[in-house]
Amino acid sequence: MMNRVFLIVSLIFALVFAPSGFGASAAQAKSASTSLRAVFLECRENFYNNVPPSFTLERRKSLSAQAQGLCFDGFAVLHSGVSRTPLWAAEHLTRERVTLAASLVREDSFRVESRLPHADRAELRDYSRSGYDRGHLAPNGDMASTSQQYDSFSLANIAPQNATHNRNLWRHIEGSTRQLARKYGDVYVVTGVAFLGENVQQIGGRVLVPTHFYKAVYIPSERAAGVYFSPNTENARYEVISLDELAERTGIKAMPSVPAGVRARTHELLKPADDGVQDGERASPADLPVALEEVGDLTKASSWLLFLLEIFKYLVGLLNE
């Protein structure tokens, strides 16, 4: 009997004090970032100076958890298995590309991304009757070939988006970005989502709904950059912020190889088509915590506690034999 009690106590001690696995260590996070850079070598033409977006030091561990880089025809994506959405999509838009894209007829072909693990990816049923649009990060309107267009409908490039926001303000922001490519010849674009505050919603019981969408634009010929930043709501509000401000709010350094002075300045981008859209107010500092990392930690913590509970029940059963 004493041997059995000793064994049970030892097992409980080992379970409680073993490494929790709630988050990667700093070394693991750094390794993950290195692996992502290697993945993106295949599609580095989508990034300014061939350098993909990176994480701020404070957010690296949480944002890199369950993140997977994917190369597509015409764009690159960093997908999160925590939110089951892309975190960002990067593109290099040229005058020739957007001209060709304008002549392409849209053919919807939304589909599951088979390169992602089942547990980490969104399914088509998650969006069914959710009340949200399947919002592109790299938009179909930027795609210059049927191959690029087909790739843009992967759910790895899709996030839940308020229907009014997607079909009005955001559509105009996408159009203004293409207009910049026509005007200046080429621009680099990183479109992403943010999960700010504590009340992040879900669809399908598993896909997180972004609180904000953003589109960062760099114009090499002008050495100028700015970011459209807009809440994912039906109210037509947006603001233009700097790349540095985007990194502070979201933990994403969208274009790390852009000169520091350019990243710190806010270039006034084209105003979206005049449909009553007005510049919005800045986000409150209280909104800045990234809820994505909190939700991920809670999910992992809940699973770990349930596992401990089952082990405890089993051990108690042994004592009662």
mmCIF file of C-alpha atoms in Angstrom:
data_model
loop_
_atom_site.group_PDB
_atom_site.id
_atom_site.type_symbol
_atom_site.label_atom_id
_atom_site.label_comp_id
_atom_site.label_asym_id
_atom_site.label_seq_id
_atom_site.Cartn_x
_atom_site.Cartn_y
_atom_site.Cartn_z
ATOM 1 C CA MET A 1 0.000 0.000 0.000
ATOM 2 C CA MET A 2 2.789 2.440 0.933
ATOM 3 C CA ASN A 3 4.590 1.696 -2.333
ATOM 4 C CA ARG A 4 1.408 2.495 -4.254
ATOM 5 C CA VAL A 5 0.929 5.786 -2.382
ATOM 6 C CA PHE A 6 4.570 6.712 -3.020
ATOM 7 C CA LEU A 7 4.143 5.973 -6.732
ATOM 8 C CA ILE A 8 0.985 8.087 -6.963
ATOM 9 C CA VAL A 9 2.533 11.044 -5.118
ATOM 10 C CA SER A 10 5.600 10.864 -7.368
ATOM 11 C CA LEU A 11 3.454 10.886 -10.501
ATOM 12 C CA ILE A 12 1.433 13.881 -9.324
ATOM 13 C CA PHE A 13 4.630 15.762 -8.433
ATOM 14 C CA ALA A 14 6.112 15.032 -11.857
ATOM 15 C CA LEU A 15 2.959 16.173 -13.659
ATOM 16 C CA VAL A 16 2.588 19.388 -11.696
ATOM 17 C CA PHE A 17 6.204 20.481 -11.897
ATOM 18 C CA ALA A 18 7.040 19.255 -15.386
ATOM 19 C CA PRO A 19 7.530 21.917 -18.109
ATOM 20 C CA SER A 20 4.043 23.153 -18.869
ATOM 21 C CA GLY A 21 4.288 23.569 -22.623
ATOM 22 C CA PHE A 22 2.024 26.675 -22.429
ATOM 23 C CA GLY A 23 4.463 28.624 -24.608
ATOM 24 C CA ALA A 24 7.723 28.149 -26.445
ATOM 25 C CA SER A 25 10.933 29.255 -24.794
ATOM 26 C CA ALA A 26 12.780 32.277 -26.152
ATOM 27 C CA ALA A 27 15.178 29.928 -27.941
ATOM 28 C CA GLN A 28 12.289 28.007 -29.501
ATOM 29 C CA ALA A 29 10.621 31.238 -30.620
ATOM 30 C CA LYS A 30 13.843 32.406 -32.241
ATOM 31 C CA SER A 31 14.163 29.029 -33.961
ATOM 32 C CA ALA A 32 10.589 29.353 -35.233
ATOM 33 C CA SER A 33 11.373 32.774 -36.720
ATOM 34 C CA THR A 34 14.427 31.324 -38.457
ATOM 35 C CA SER A 35 12.341 28.477 -39.886
ATOM 36 C CA LEU A 36 9.751 30.938 -41.199
ATOM 37 C CA ARG A 37 12.436 32.938 -42.997
ATOM 38 C CA ALA A 38 13.614 29.726 -44.654
ATOM 39 C CA VAL A 39 10.069 28.924 -45.833
ATOM 40 C CA PHE A 40 9.668 32.371 -47.353
ATOM 41 C CA LEU A 41 12.837 32.093 -49.441
ATOM 42 C CA GLU A 42 10.656 30.491 -52.119
ATOM 43 C CA CYS A 43 8.444 33.573 -52.403
ATOM 44 C CA ARG A 44 10.756 36.347 -51.208
ATOM 45 C CA GLU A 45 9.836 38.548 -54.181
ATOM 46 C CA ASN A 46 6.690 39.514 -52.259
ATOM 47 C CA PHE A 47 8.736 41.303 -49.572
ATOM 48 C CA TYR A 48 10.622 44.577 -49.788
ATOM 49 C CA ASN A 49 14.343 43.734 -49.981
ATOM 50 C CA ASN A 50 13.280 40.061 -49.792
ATOM 51 C CA VAL A 51 12.770 40.409 -46.019
ATOM 52 C CA PRO A 52 9.464 39.077 -44.604
ATOM 53 C CA PRO A 53 7.557 40.676 -41.713
ATOM 54 C CA SER A 54 8.781 39.835 -38.229
ATOM 55 C CA PHE A 55 7.572 40.069 -34.633
ATOM 56 C CA THR A 56 8.464 42.597 -31.974
ATOM 57 C CA LEU A 57 10.523 41.061 -29.166
ATOM 58 C CA GLU A 58 7.657 41.435 -26.682
ATOM 59 C CA ARG A 59 5.186 39.520 -28.861
ATOM 60 C CA ARG A 60 7.496 37.063 -30.635
ATOM 61 C CA LYS A 61 6.782 34.067 -28.422
ATOM 62 C CA SER A 62 2.995 34.389 -28.436
ATOM 63 C CA LEU A 63 2.519 35.286 -32.105
ATOM 64 C CA SER A 64 4.916 32.641 -33.426
ATOM 65 C CA ALA A 65 3.060 29.846 -31.593
ATOM 66 C CA GLN A 66 1.481 27.476 -34.124
ATOM 67 C CA ALA A 67 2.404 29.858 -36.951
ATOM 68 C CA GLN A 68 3.087 28.453 -40.407
ATOM 69 C CA GLY A 69 4.436 30.274 -43.427
ATOM 70 C CA LEU A 70 2.883 29.522 -46.814
ATOM 71 C CA CYS A 71 3.933 30.568 -50.306
ATOM 72 C CA PHE A 72 1.228 31.103 -52.928
ATOM 73 C CA ASP A 73 1.297 32.252 -56.529
ATOM 74 C CA GLY A 74 1.441 36.041 -56.211
ATOM 75 C CA PHE A 75 1.578 36.416 -52.424
ATOM 76 C CA ALA A 76 2.851 34.965 -49.147
ATOM 77 C CA VAL A 77 0.940 34.269 -45.926
ATOM 78 C CA LEU A 78 1.731 33.722 -42.270
ATOM 79 C CA HIS A 79 -1.066 31.590 -40.828
ATOM 80 C CA SER A 80 -1.882 31.168 -37.132
ATOM 81 C CA GLY A 81 -3.124 27.850 -35.780
ATOM 82 C CA VAL A 82 -4.349 29.695 -32.681
ATOM 83 C CA SER A 83 -6.762 32.042 -34.483
ATOM 84 C CA ARG A 84 -7.122 29.724 -37.512
ATOM 85 C CA THR A 85 -6.734 32.770 -39.730
ATOM 86 C CA PRO A 86 -3.816 34.378 -41.513
ATOM 87 C CA LEU A 87 -1.927 36.948 -39.453
ATOM 88 C CA TRP A 88 -0.739 38.706 -42.593
ATOM 89 C CA ALA A 89 -0.397 38.396 -46.376
ATOM 90 C CA ALA A 90 2.367 40.108 -48.372
ATOM 91 C CA GLU A 91 2.339 41.182 -52.025
ATOM 92 C CA HIS A 92 4.430 43.144 -54.512
ATOM 93 C CA LEU A 93 2.047 45.115 -56.708
ATOM 94 C CA THR A 94 3.256 46.583 -59.993
ATOM 95 C CA ARG A 95 1.523 48.703 -62.609
ATOM 96 C CA GLU A 96 1.542 45.751 -65.012
ATOM 97 C CA ARG A 97 0.105 43.367 -62.436
ATOM 98 C CA VAL A 98 -2.860 45.518 -61.413
ATOM 99 C CA THR A 99 -3.619 46.291 -65.079
ATOM 100 C CA LEU A 100 -3.800 42.577 -65.850
ATOM 101 C CA ALA A 101 -5.835 41.958 -62.697
ATOM 102 C CA ALA A 102 -8.450 44.485 -63.802
ATOM 103 C CA SER A 103 -9.252 42.365 -66.871
ATOM 104 C CA LEU A 104 -9.648 39.093 -64.964
ATOM 105 C CA VAL A 105 -13.182 37.844 -64.268
ATOM 106 C CA ARG A 106 -13.691 36.780 -60.650
ATOM 107 C CA GLU A 107 -14.418 33.088 -60.084
ATOM 108 C CA ASP A 108 -15.036 32.180 -56.437
ATOM 109 C CA SER A 109 -13.434 28.919 -55.317
ATOM 110 C CA PHE A 110 -13.136 29.048 -51.527
ATOM 111 C CA ARG A 111 -11.431 25.923 -50.207
ATOM 112 C CA VAL A 112 -9.684 24.444 -47.187
ATOM 113 C CA GLU A 113 -5.879 24.763 -47.109
ATOM 114 C CA SER A 114 -4.642 21.159 -47.156
ATOM 115 C CA ARG A 115 -1.072 22.109 -46.208
ATOM 116 C CA LEU A 116 -2.224 23.095 -42.721
ATOM 117 C CA PRO A 117 -2.846 20.584 -39.898
ATOM 118 C CA HIS A 118 -6.540 19.790 -39.401
ATOM 119 C CA ALA A 119 -6.539 21.180 -35.863
ATOM 120 C CA ASP A 120 -4.960 24.486 -36.935
ATOM 121 C CA ARG A 121 -7.029 25.399 -39.972
ATOM 122 C CA ALA A 122 -10.466 26.820 -40.703
ATOM 123 C CA GLU A 123 -13.067 24.691 -42.448
ATOM 124 C CA LEU A 124 -15.734 25.911 -44.869
ATOM 125 C CA ARG A 125 -18.430 24.995 -42.344
ATOM 126 C CA ASP A 126 -16.933 27.437 -39.816
ATOM 127 C CA TYR A 127 -18.132 30.329 -41.995
ATOM 128 C CA SER A 128 -21.536 28.839 -42.812
ATOM 129 C CA ARG A 129 -24.328 31.084 -41.475
ATOM 130 C CA SER A 130 -21.769 32.902 -39.318
ATOM 131 C CA GLY A 131 -22.938 36.378 -40.322
ATOM 132 C CA TYR A 132 -19.405 37.252 -41.493
ATOM 133 C CA ASP A 133 -17.923 37.507 -44.971
ATOM 134 C CA ARG A 134 -14.920 35.403 -45.923
ATOM 135 C CA GLY A 135 -12.589 38.377 -46.172
ATOM 136 C CA HIS A 136 -9.442 38.144 -48.310
ATOM 137 C CA LEU A 137 -6.166 39.488 -46.971
ATOM 138 C CA ALA A 138 -4.427 39.351 -50.359
ATOM 139 C CA PRO A 139 -7.477 40.429 -52.392
ATOM 140 C CA ASN A 140 -8.784 38.678 -55.459
ATOM 141 C CA GLY A 141 -8.709 42.070 -57.207
ATOM 142 C CA ASP A 142 -4.879 42.072 -57.015
ATOM 143 C CA MET A 143 -4.541 38.755 -58.844
ATOM 144 C CA ALA A 144 -3.238 38.897 -62.408
ATOM 145 C CA SER A 145 -3.762 35.271 -63.477
ATOM 146 C CA THR A 146 -6.206 32.429 -62.935
ATOM 147 C CA SER A 147 -3.554 30.620 -60.891
ATOM 148 C CA GLN A 148 -3.096 33.595 -58.569
ATOM 149 C CA GLN A 149 -6.844 34.032 -58.316
ATOM 150 C CA TYR A 150 -7.340 30.364 -57.404
ATOM 151 C CA ASP A 151 -4.708 30.605 -54.665
ATOM 152 C CA SER A 152 -6.329 33.722 -53.213
ATOM 153 C CA PHE A 153 -9.438 31.707 -52.275
ATOM 154 C CA SER A 154 -7.556 29.398 -49.900
ATOM 155 C CA LEU A 155 -8.973 29.766 -46.375
ATOM 156 C CA ALA A 156 -5.372 30.360 -45.277
ATOM 157 C CA ASN A 157 -5.812 33.798 -46.905
ATOM 158 C CA ILE A 158 -9.252 34.423 -45.365
ATOM 159 C CA ALA A 159 -10.474 35.927 -42.076
ATOM 160 C CA PRO A 160 -14.003 36.613 -40.767
ATOM 161 C CA GLN A 161 -14.895 40.153 -41.839
ATOM 162 C CA ASN A 162 -17.937 42.294 -41.167
ATOM 163 C CA ALA A 163 -19.946 42.244 -44.404
ATOM 164 C CA THR A 164 -20.507 46.010 -44.589
ATOM 165 C CA HIS A 165 -16.828 46.671 -43.850
ATOM 166 C CA ASN A 166 -15.676 44.174 -46.481
ATOM 167 C CA ARG A 167 -17.983 45.343 -49.263
ATOM 168 C CA ASN A 168 -17.605 49.084 -48.763
ATOM 169 C CA LEU A 169 -14.734 50.745 -46.903
ATOM 170 C CA TRP A 170 -12.270 47.865 -47.236
ATOM 171 C CA ARG A 171 -13.044 47.382 -50.926
ATOM 172 C CA HIS A 172 -12.242 51.052 -51.484
ATOM 173 C CA ILE A 173 -8.999 50.762 -49.506
ATOM 174 C CA GLU A 174 -7.977 47.842 -51.727
ATOM 175 C CA GLY A 175 -8.793 49.947 -54.794
ATOM 176 C CA SER A 176 -6.775 52.902 -53.491
ATOM 177 C CA THR A 177 -3.784 50.608 -52.960
ATOM 178 C CA ARG A 178 -3.959 49.410 -56.563
ATOM 179 C CA GLN A 179 -4.202 53.035 -57.665
ATOM 180 C CA LEU A 180 -0.913 53.711 -55.856
ATOM 181 C CA ALA A 181 0.681 50.866 -57.840
ATOM 182 C CA ARG A 182 -0.597 52.398 -61.077
ATOM 183 C CA LYS A 183 0.660 55.846 -60.129
ATOM 184 C CA TYR A 184 4.132 54.943 -58.854
ATOM 185 C CA GLY A 185 4.881 51.739 -60.785
ATOM 186 C CA ASP A 186 5.295 49.424 -57.820
ATOM 187 C CA VAL A 187 4.390 49.189 -54.137
ATOM 188 C CA TYR A 188 4.902 46.591 -51.430
ATOM 189 C CA VAL A 189 1.832 45.666 -49.412
ATOM 190 C CA VAL A 190 1.291 43.741 -46.178
ATOM 191 C CA THR A 191 -2.348 43.176 -45.219
ATOM 192 C CA GLY A 192 -3.089 41.803 -41.778
ATOM 193 C CA VAL A 193 -5.477 41.357 -38.901
ATOM 194 C CA ALA A 194 -5.300 42.261 -35.222
ATOM 195 C CA PHE A 195 -7.009 40.838 -32.151
ATOM 196 C CA LEU A 196 -7.116 43.706 -29.666
ATOM 197 C CA GLY A 197 -8.845 43.909 -26.311
ATOM 198 C CA GLU A 198 -10.496 41.184 -24.281
ATOM 199 C CA ASN A 199 -13.773 40.515 -26.122
ATOM 200 C CA VAL A 200 -12.657 38.611 -29.203
ATOM 201 C CA GLN A 201 -15.495 36.675 -30.835
ATOM 202 C CA GLN A 202 -15.407 33.305 -32.575
ATOM 203 C CA ILE A 203 -17.254 31.681 -35.446
ATOM 204 C CA GLY A 204 -17.764 27.952 -35.710
ATOM 205 C CA GLY A 205 -16.626 27.752 -32.102
ATOM 206 C CA ARG A 206 -12.989 27.833 -33.224
ATOM 207 C CA VAL A 207 -12.098 30.647 -35.679
ATOM 208 C CA LEU A 208 -11.291 33.990 -34.051
ATOM 209 C CA VAL A 209 -12.852 37.150 -35.477
ATOM 210 C CA PRO A 210 -10.318 39.981 -35.911
ATOM 211 C CA THR A 211 -11.104 43.245 -34.171
ATOM 212 C CA HIS A 212 -9.160 45.190 -36.816
ATOM 213 C CA PHE A 213 -7.846 44.905 -40.369
ATOM 214 C CA TYR A 214 -4.806 46.811 -41.636
ATOM 215 C CA LYS A 215 -3.027 47.358 -44.938
ATOM 216 C CA ALA A 216 0.582 48.574 -44.850
ATOM 217 C CA VAL A 217 1.919 50.156 -48.044
ATOM 218 C CA TYR A 218 5.501 51.114 -48.956
ATOM 219 C CA ILE A 219 6.266 53.174 -52.080
ATOM 220 C CA PRO A 220 9.995 52.675 -52.847
ATOM 221 C CA SER A 221 10.257 55.507 -55.392
ATOM 222 C CA GLU A 222 8.899 57.982 -52.823
ATOM 223 C CA ARG A 223 10.584 56.444 -49.768
ATOM 224 C CA ALA A 224 7.180 56.739 -48.118
ATOM 225 C CA ALA A 225 5.016 54.349 -46.106
ATOM 226 C CA GLY A 226 1.676 54.356 -44.343
ATOM 227 C CA VAL A 227 -0.855 51.938 -42.916
ATOM 228 C CA TYR A 228 -4.632 51.921 -43.308
ATOM 229 C CA PHE A 229 -5.933 50.732 -39.914
ATOM 230 C CA SER A 230 -9.636 50.050 -39.470
ATOM 231 C CA PRO A 231 -11.932 48.326 -36.940
ATOM 232 C CA ASN A 232 -13.758 45.278 -38.268
ATOM 233 C CA THR A 233 -17.193 46.857 -37.887
ATOM 234 C CA GLU A 234 -19.928 48.227 -40.128
ATOM 235 C CA ASN A 235 -19.017 51.801 -39.187
ATOM 236 C CA ALA A 236 -16.911 53.288 -41.988
ATOM 237 C CA ARG A 237 -13.906 54.366 -39.924
ATOM 238 C CA TYR A 238 -10.203 54.174 -40.593
ATOM 239 C CA GLU A 239 -6.991 55.984 -39.807
ATOM 240 C CA VAL A 240 -3.564 56.130 -41.415
ATOM 241 C CA ILE A 241 -0.683 55.324 -39.067
ATOM 242 C CA SER A 242 3.058 54.659 -39.376
ATOM 243 C CA LEU A 243 4.749 51.268 -39.637
ATOM 244 C CA ASP A 244 6.238 51.807 -36.176
ATOM 245 C CA GLU A 245 2.794 52.537 -34.735
ATOM 246 C CA LEU A 246 1.489 49.347 -36.335
ATOM 247 C CA ALA A 247 4.269 47.340 -34.688
ATOM 248 C CA GLU A 248 3.472 48.889 -31.316
ATOM 249 C CA ARG A 249 -0.217 48.036 -31.598
ATOM 250 C CA THR A 250 -0.023 44.559 -33.088
ATOM 251 C CA GLY A 251 3.467 43.168 -32.491
ATOM 252 C CA ILE A 252 3.991 42.838 -36.271
ATOM 253 C CA LYS A 253 6.890 44.619 -37.964
ATOM 254 C CA ALA A 254 5.312 44.591 -41.409
ATOM 255 C CA MET A 255 8.333 45.814 -43.382
ATOM 256 C CA PRO A 256 11.452 45.544 -41.208
ATOM 257 C CA SER A 257 13.902 46.407 -44.007
ATOM 258 C CA VAL A 258 12.286 49.778 -44.789
ATOM 259 C CA PRO A 259 14.586 52.584 -43.505
ATOM 260 C CA ALA A 260 13.979 53.477 -39.857
ATOM 261 C CA GLY A 261 13.152 57.092 -40.642
ATOM 262 C CA VAL A 262 10.470 56.013 -43.126
ATOM 263 C CA ARG A 263 8.979 53.527 -40.666
ATOM 264 C CA ALA A 264 8.621 56.288 -38.081
ATOM 265 C CA ARG A 265 6.808 58.716 -40.408
ATOM 266 C CA THR A 266 3.182 58.501 -41.519
ATOM 267 C CA HIS A 267 2.690 59.064 -45.233
ATOM 268 C CA GLU A 268 -0.820 60.222 -46.085
ATOM 269 C CA LEU A 269 -2.091 57.503 -48.376
ATOM 270 C CA LEU A 270 -4.861 57.990 -50.931
ATOM 271 C CA LYS A 271 -8.258 58.482 -49.388
ATOM 272 C CA PRO A 272 -10.621 55.612 -50.267
ATOM 273 C CA ALA A 273 -13.345 56.429 -52.788
ATOM 274 C CA ASP A 274 -15.561 59.238 -51.518
ATOM 275 C CA ASP A 275 -18.543 57.407 -50.052
ATOM 276 C CA GLY A 276 -18.896 59.233 -46.780
ATOM 277 C CA VAL A 277 -15.875 57.576 -45.183
ATOM 278 C CA GLN A 278 -14.266 59.700 -42.504
ATOM 279 C CA ASP A 279 -10.966 59.279 -40.682
ATOM 280 C CA GLY A 280 -11.455 57.490 -37.367
ATOM 281 C CA GLU A 281 -9.993 58.141 -33.973
ATOM 282 C CA ARG A 282 -6.906 56.430 -32.656
ATOM 283 C CA ALA A 283 -7.338 53.239 -30.710
ATOM 284 C CA SER A 284 -7.338 53.628 -26.955
ATOM 285 C CA PRO A 285 -4.164 52.387 -25.216
ATOM 286 C CA ALA A 286 -6.450 50.050 -23.273
ATOM 287 C CA ASP A 287 -7.195 48.230 -26.533
ATOM 288 C CA LEU A 288 -3.577 47.381 -27.249
ATOM 289 C CA PRO A 289 -3.142 43.935 -25.579
ATOM 290 C CA VAL A 290 -3.169 41.229 -28.219
ATOM 291 C CA ALA A 291 -6.063 38.942 -27.337
ATOM 292 C CA LEU A 292 -4.762 36.261 -29.708
ATOM 293 C CA GLU A 293 -2.024 35.305 -27.275
ATOM 294 C CA GLU A 294 -4.458 35.341 -24.341
ATOM 295 C CA VAL A 295 -6.920 33.060 -26.126
ATOM 296 C CA GLY A 296 -4.124 30.707 -27.129
ATOM 297 C CA ASP A 297 -2.790 30.497 -23.587
ATOM 298 C CA LEU A 298 -6.267 29.871 -22.170
ATOM 299 C CA THR A 299 -6.911 27.098 -24.677
ATOM 300 C CA LYS A 300 -3.651 25.373 -23.808
ATOM 301 C CA ALA A 301 -4.173 25.867 -20.082
ATOM 302 C CA SER A 302 -7.662 24.354 -20.226
ATOM 303 C CA SER A 303 -6.410 21.275 -22.067
ATOM 304 C CA TRP A 304 -3.571 20.818 -19.569
ATOM 305 C CA LEU A 305 -5.888 21.080 -16.558
ATOM 306 C CA LEU A 306 -8.327 18.578 -18.048
ATOM 307 C CA PHE A 307 -5.445 16.182 -18.597
ATOM 308 C CA LEU A 308 -4.307 16.549 -14.986
ATOM 309 C CA LEU A 309 -7.859 15.972 -13.768
ATOM 310 C CA GLU A 310 -8.163 12.710 -15.712
ATOM 311 C CA ILE A 311 -4.826 11.484 -14.350
ATOM 312 C CA PHE A 312 -5.897 12.394 -10.826
ATOM 313 C CA LYS A 313 -9.160 10.438 -11.223
ATOM 314 C CA TYR A 314 -7.219 7.422 -12.453
ATOM 315 C CA LEU A 315 -4.790 7.546 -9.545
ATOM 316 C CA VAL A 316 -7.607 7.857 -7.014
ATOM 317 C CA GLY A 317 -9.159 4.778 -8.579
ATOM 318 C CA LEU A 318 -5.919 2.886 -7.997
ATOM 319 C CA LEU A 319 -5.973 3.854 -4.320
ATOM 320 C CA ASN A 320 -9.504 2.532 -3.945
ATOM 321 C CA GLU A 321 -8.727 -0.867 -5.444
#
